[in-house]
Amino acid sequence: MNGDRPVLVTGSAGFIGFHTARRLLTQGRRVVGLDDLNPYYDPRLKEARRALLMEHGNYVDHVMDLADRAAVADLFQRHRPVRVVHVGAQAGIRYSVESPETYVDSNLVGFLSVLQGCQAVGVEHLVYASTSSVFGANGALPYSVEQPVSHPLNLYSATKLANEAMAHAFAYVHGLPCTGLRFFTVYGPWGRPDMALFKFTRAILEGTPIDLYGGGVMERDFTYVDDVVDGVLAALDLPAVPDAKWDPTNPDPATSGVAPWRVLNLGAGRREPLARYLEVLERKLGRKGIVNAMPVQPGEMIRTEADVVRTRALLGYDPKTPIDEGVGRFVDWYRQFYGV
């Protein structure tokens, strides 16, 4: 990797973006961060993450909307990043039902801005966030990247599926190496307040009811954030190339024979019931939650589990953090950050 040019991390004040940028900085790499600091959740948490990154001399910060094409194009020209980690996006399944326009602007228009910026300055590798939600109505567990993904259950998933297709088009036409990473329920310190662990913790400590959707029968492949960052950086350092074994008459949906493009799963490779996740949290907090059983919400998947065989073989990916340990680390961070 060209040491004179920085790595661009979009969504740098977000959960995964912050952890990725911080790891890159600890490795001595120069990092340019971009985030719009939107109020989807408490901006104070984003500002706190951002402040920690700005303590590093190798970090340059930008507040910018990805859908602002001119501004993003100018940023690419000014900094000429050698590689890009694009995890800036509008997240959340339930919110995509309420505000679909937000997802089009951020996840489609914004992603096009990033693709065009990469093409313009000759980025060596674009690694971008996809999601386990693209598997949608597919019920064959564990989810393998070799399975087709043509039935998303919500607009958020549909935009991420579109990102994968857009990346392939740019990889084919412009030769831009692209790797899409399908994240599976990432959790840990500095996590998002709209996700289960954060909401459950707050409710238990405040003594308010927990909305447990699906009566606790929902299962997720909970993946600790440090394990995810291991995978992100391993992928970043191994640019995608065309698959020499790709058969156009029986195409592998996760690679391409005509473009430097691939998609990979980043999960723990095991699923846990949401009810057990809550039990672990209650034990770590030393108190029980008040459970309010709720039906599965529109657009939600009942179960997720990642097949990480290909990711392990290609990247040496080895997720090893059990939920007892990961939840404990989150609780320690939460108590310190919020003073409870």
XYZ file of C-alpha atoms in Angstrom:
340
model
C 0.000 0.000 0.000
C 1.290 3.475 -0.921
C 2.400 4.924 2.432
C 2.192 8.522 1.225
C -1.563 8.419 0.721
C -4.117 8.055 3.543
C -6.973 5.644 4.088
C -10.418 7.244 3.906
C -12.977 5.976 6.425
C -16.542 7.148 5.868
C -18.893 7.049 8.843
C -15.831 7.654 11.036
C -17.921 8.962 13.949
C -20.199 5.920 13.723
C -19.814 2.639 15.551
C -17.821 0.454 13.141
C -16.182 3.411 11.401
C -14.807 4.754 14.689
C -13.331 1.401 15.718
C -11.849 0.900 12.241
C -10.303 4.364 12.104
C -8.861 4.017 15.599
C -7.286 0.654 14.756
C -5.744 2.086 11.588
C -4.305 4.979 13.579
C -2.788 2.640 16.163
C -1.085 0.869 13.243
C 0.530 4.155 12.282
C -1.557 4.751 9.171
C -2.798 8.151 8.091
C -6.595 8.370 8.179
C -9.087 10.812 6.705
C -12.475 10.563 8.400
C -15.821 11.638 6.982
C -19.143 11.749 8.814
C -22.274 13.890 8.549
C -23.042 13.624 12.301
C -26.741 13.234 11.518
C -29.202 13.074 14.448
C -30.495 9.531 13.759
C -29.238 8.854 17.288
C -27.709 11.086 19.976
C -25.001 13.168 18.230
C -23.175 13.502 21.564
C -22.047 9.898 21.236
C -20.768 10.582 17.725
C -18.989 13.714 18.923
C -17.307 11.745 21.709
C -16.008 9.156 19.243
C -14.878 11.912 16.900
C -13.031 13.717 19.678
C -10.987 10.607 20.463
C -9.956 10.248 16.822
C -9.005 13.915 16.589
C -6.434 13.424 19.344
C -4.268 11.580 16.809
C -1.829 13.584 14.729
C -2.380 11.295 11.732
C -6.123 11.939 11.632
C -7.925 14.526 9.476
C -11.639 15.047 10.076
C -14.403 16.190 7.734
C -18.107 16.755 8.469
C -19.878 16.129 5.192
C -22.993 14.590 3.679
C -22.120 11.718 1.340
C -24.988 12.759 -0.937
C -23.206 16.105 -1.550
C -21.494 14.958 -4.727
C -19.407 18.075 -5.275
C -18.086 18.114 -1.710
C -17.220 14.400 -1.748
C -15.495 14.751 -5.128
C -13.432 17.649 -3.758
C -12.456 15.626 -0.682
C -11.157 12.789 -2.858
C -9.136 15.210 -4.967
C -7.651 16.947 -1.921
C -6.611 13.820 -0.032
C -6.286 11.214 -2.811
C -6.821 8.204 -0.509
C -5.037 5.007 -1.452
C -7.792 2.810 -0.015
C -11.306 3.413 1.279
C -13.371 1.831 4.052
C -16.946 2.916 3.358
C -19.132 2.208 6.375
C -20.993 5.534 6.336
C -24.667 4.870 5.634
C -28.148 5.217 7.034
C -28.564 2.101 9.155
C -31.600 0.541 10.803
C -34.334 -1.705 9.484
C -37.310 -0.197 11.309
C -36.404 3.375 10.407
C -36.297 2.418 6.721
C -40.039 1.767 6.945
C -40.629 5.264 8.349
C -38.175 7.288 6.258
C -37.331 5.524 2.982
C -36.104 8.717 1.304
C -33.255 8.962 3.820
C -31.955 5.565 2.695
C -32.041 6.481 -0.974
C -30.077 9.690 -0.345
C -27.453 8.186 1.952
C -27.109 4.612 0.758
C -27.606 5.003 -2.982
C -26.684 8.585 -3.891
C -23.985 8.613 -1.225
C -22.517 5.310 -2.390
C -22.374 6.591 -5.969
C -20.412 9.621 -4.714
C -17.890 7.277 -3.098
C -17.593 5.075 -6.202
C -17.007 8.101 -8.421
C -14.428 9.499 -6.011
C -12.558 6.192 -5.942
C -12.527 6.021 -9.721
C -11.320 9.607 -10.089
C -8.188 9.232 -7.945
C -7.290 5.601 -8.634
C -8.141 4.070 -5.280
C -6.437 0.677 -4.906
C -9.293 -0.989 -3.016
C -12.781 -0.048 -1.832
C -14.085 -2.051 1.128
C -17.711 -1.232 1.896
C -20.385 -2.301 4.356
C -23.158 -4.574 3.230
C -25.418 -6.437 5.659
C -26.639 -9.879 6.640
C -30.129 -8.509 5.974
C -29.602 -8.963 2.230
C -30.334 -12.668 2.748
C -33.952 -11.609 3.384
C -36.497 -14.373 2.858
C -33.769 -16.979 2.376
C -34.253 -19.515 5.167
C -31.228 -21.775 4.586
C -28.931 -21.385 7.597
C -26.090 -20.706 7.968
C -26.152 -17.957 5.349
C -23.489 -18.503 2.723
C -22.283 -15.950 0.192
C -22.805 -18.707 -2.369
C -26.578 -18.459 -1.855
C -28.700 -16.138 -4.031
C -29.995 -12.948 -2.392
C -32.929 -11.678 -4.400
C -35.674 -11.269 -1.774
C -34.849 -8.442 0.680
C -37.489 -7.792 3.341
C -36.937 -4.057 3.870
C -35.619 -1.026 2.027
C -32.412 -0.841 4.061
C -31.478 -4.329 2.847
C -32.508 -3.448 -0.694
C -30.154 -0.443 -0.738
C -27.282 -2.612 0.463
C -28.034 -5.212 -2.187
C -28.016 -2.384 -4.725
C -24.608 -1.293 -3.400
C -23.217 -4.729 -4.171
C -24.522 -4.501 -7.742
C -23.276 -0.907 -8.175
C -19.834 -1.932 -6.955
C -19.687 -4.761 -9.493
C -20.591 -2.368 -12.293
C -17.799 0.040 -11.313
C -15.357 -2.833 -10.817
C -16.132 -4.079 -14.324
C -16.209 -0.761 -16.176
C -13.411 1.029 -14.317
C -11.336 -1.805 -12.859
C -11.966 -0.583 -9.303
C -11.282 -3.431 -6.824
C -14.299 -3.723 -4.508
C -15.042 -5.926 -1.505
C -18.467 -5.915 0.146
C -18.670 -7.143 3.734
C -21.967 -8.479 5.043
C -21.949 -7.595 8.737
C -23.902 -9.761 11.190
C -25.336 -7.909 14.260
C -22.203 -6.111 15.404
C -22.084 -5.121 19.093
C -19.596 -3.830 21.645
C -18.323 -0.648 23.343
C -19.289 2.615 21.631
C -22.210 0.787 19.978
C -25.347 2.277 18.456
C -28.157 3.289 20.852
C -30.803 1.937 18.453
C -29.533 -1.641 18.791
C -30.726 -4.254 21.260
C -27.776 -4.346 23.668
C -27.789 -0.593 24.173
C -31.562 -0.374 24.565
C -31.722 -3.345 26.926
C -28.941 -1.955 29.126
C -30.559 1.442 29.405
C -33.959 -0.032 30.196
C -32.630 -2.396 32.885
C -30.655 0.357 34.615
C -33.608 2.756 34.464
C -36.134 0.114 35.513
C -38.266 0.601 32.404
C -39.802 -2.204 30.263
C -37.800 -3.901 27.507
C -39.606 -4.477 24.224
C -38.540 -8.041 23.367
C -39.617 -8.579 19.778
C -40.652 -12.046 18.690
C -41.005 -13.131 22.312
C -37.272 -13.835 22.516
C -37.355 -16.602 19.884
C -35.489 -14.446 17.372
C -31.875 -15.549 16.904
C -28.907 -13.487 15.801
C -25.276 -14.054 14.924
C -23.921 -11.543 17.463
C -20.460 -10.442 16.353
C -18.096 -8.490 18.592
C -16.793 -5.285 17.045
C -13.075 -6.070 17.457
C -13.561 -9.313 15.528
C -15.344 -7.372 12.796
C -12.528 -4.814 12.546
C -10.038 -7.679 12.230
C -11.971 -8.799 9.157
C -12.344 -5.301 7.717
C -8.614 -4.602 7.857
C -7.654 -8.044 6.585
C -9.944 -7.467 3.603
C -8.587 -3.944 3.066
C -5.044 -5.270 2.740
C -6.054 -7.895 0.158
C -7.585 -6.121 -2.853
C -10.185 -8.066 -4.806
C -9.151 -9.645 -8.112
C -11.178 -11.441 -10.804
C -11.888 -15.072 -9.956
C -9.965 -17.235 -12.420
C -12.237 -20.218 -11.665
C -15.501 -18.320 -12.191
C -17.936 -20.108 -14.493
C -20.344 -17.785 -16.369
C -22.709 -20.702 -17.001
C -22.879 -21.427 -13.263
C -21.789 -18.134 -11.686
C -20.632 -17.854 -8.090
C -22.740 -14.939 -6.733
C -19.947 -13.848 -4.366
C -17.126 -13.433 -6.893
C -16.717 -12.331 -10.494
C -14.730 -13.616 -13.423
C -14.958 -10.297 -15.253
C -14.252 -7.787 -12.477
C -12.136 -7.380 -9.303
C -15.143 -7.816 -7.027
C -16.281 -10.051 -4.170
C -18.594 -10.197 -1.167
C -17.799 -11.867 2.161
C -19.605 -12.596 5.418
C -18.317 -11.073 8.657
C -20.088 -12.825 11.506
C -19.241 -14.957 14.511
C -20.438 -18.095 12.734
C -22.949 -19.042 15.435
C -26.387 -17.832 16.442
C -27.798 -17.070 19.869
C -31.437 -16.547 20.917
C -32.218 -12.953 21.752
C -33.513 -14.193 25.114
C -30.079 -15.616 25.971
C -28.440 -12.354 24.949
C -30.714 -10.649 27.474
C -29.901 -13.227 30.165
C -26.162 -12.612 29.758
C -26.736 -8.875 30.031
C -28.872 -9.268 33.167
C -26.122 -11.317 34.770
C -23.458 -8.745 33.917
C -25.607 -5.897 35.267
C -26.714 -7.833 38.336
C -30.398 -7.062 37.774
C -33.390 -8.422 35.931
C -35.203 -6.653 33.149
C -38.935 -6.000 32.878
C -39.889 -7.756 29.639
C -42.657 -6.571 27.359
C -43.225 -9.303 24.746
C -43.795 -7.846 21.282
C -44.499 -9.378 17.856
C -41.840 -9.468 15.160
C -41.669 -6.084 13.470
C -42.273 -5.576 9.732
C -39.127 -6.237 7.719
C -37.324 -8.133 10.508
C -35.627 -11.487 9.931
C -36.292 -14.257 12.467
C -32.811 -15.818 12.424
C -29.350 -15.009 11.116
C -26.150 -17.038 11.143
C -23.037 -16.505 9.039
C -21.156 -19.144 7.124
C -17.607 -17.738 7.443
C -15.726 -20.641 5.831
C -14.762 -18.580 2.781
C -13.840 -15.511 4.851
C -11.668 -17.630 7.126
C -9.877 -19.273 4.182
C -9.272 -16.013 2.319
C -8.477 -13.617 5.161
C -7.457 -15.834 8.062
C -10.549 -14.418 9.784
C -10.979 -15.906 13.253
C -13.805 -14.404 15.362
C -13.210 -15.561 18.904
C -15.099 -13.278 21.323
C -17.990 -15.130 23.085
C -21.057 -13.076 23.992
C -20.373 -13.354 27.739
C -17.053 -11.597 27.260
C -18.274 -9.122 24.648
C -21.383 -8.121 26.602
C -19.243 -7.699 29.715
C -16.930 -5.300 27.895
C -19.928 -3.321 26.669
C -21.362 -3.054 30.195
C -18.016 -1.839 31.545
C -17.860 0.829 28.819
C -21.484 1.871 29.313
C -21.061 2.344 33.057
C -17.922 4.415 32.556
C -19.258 6.534 29.689
C -22.606 7.321 31.314
C -21.366 7.301 34.899
C -23.793 4.651 36.160
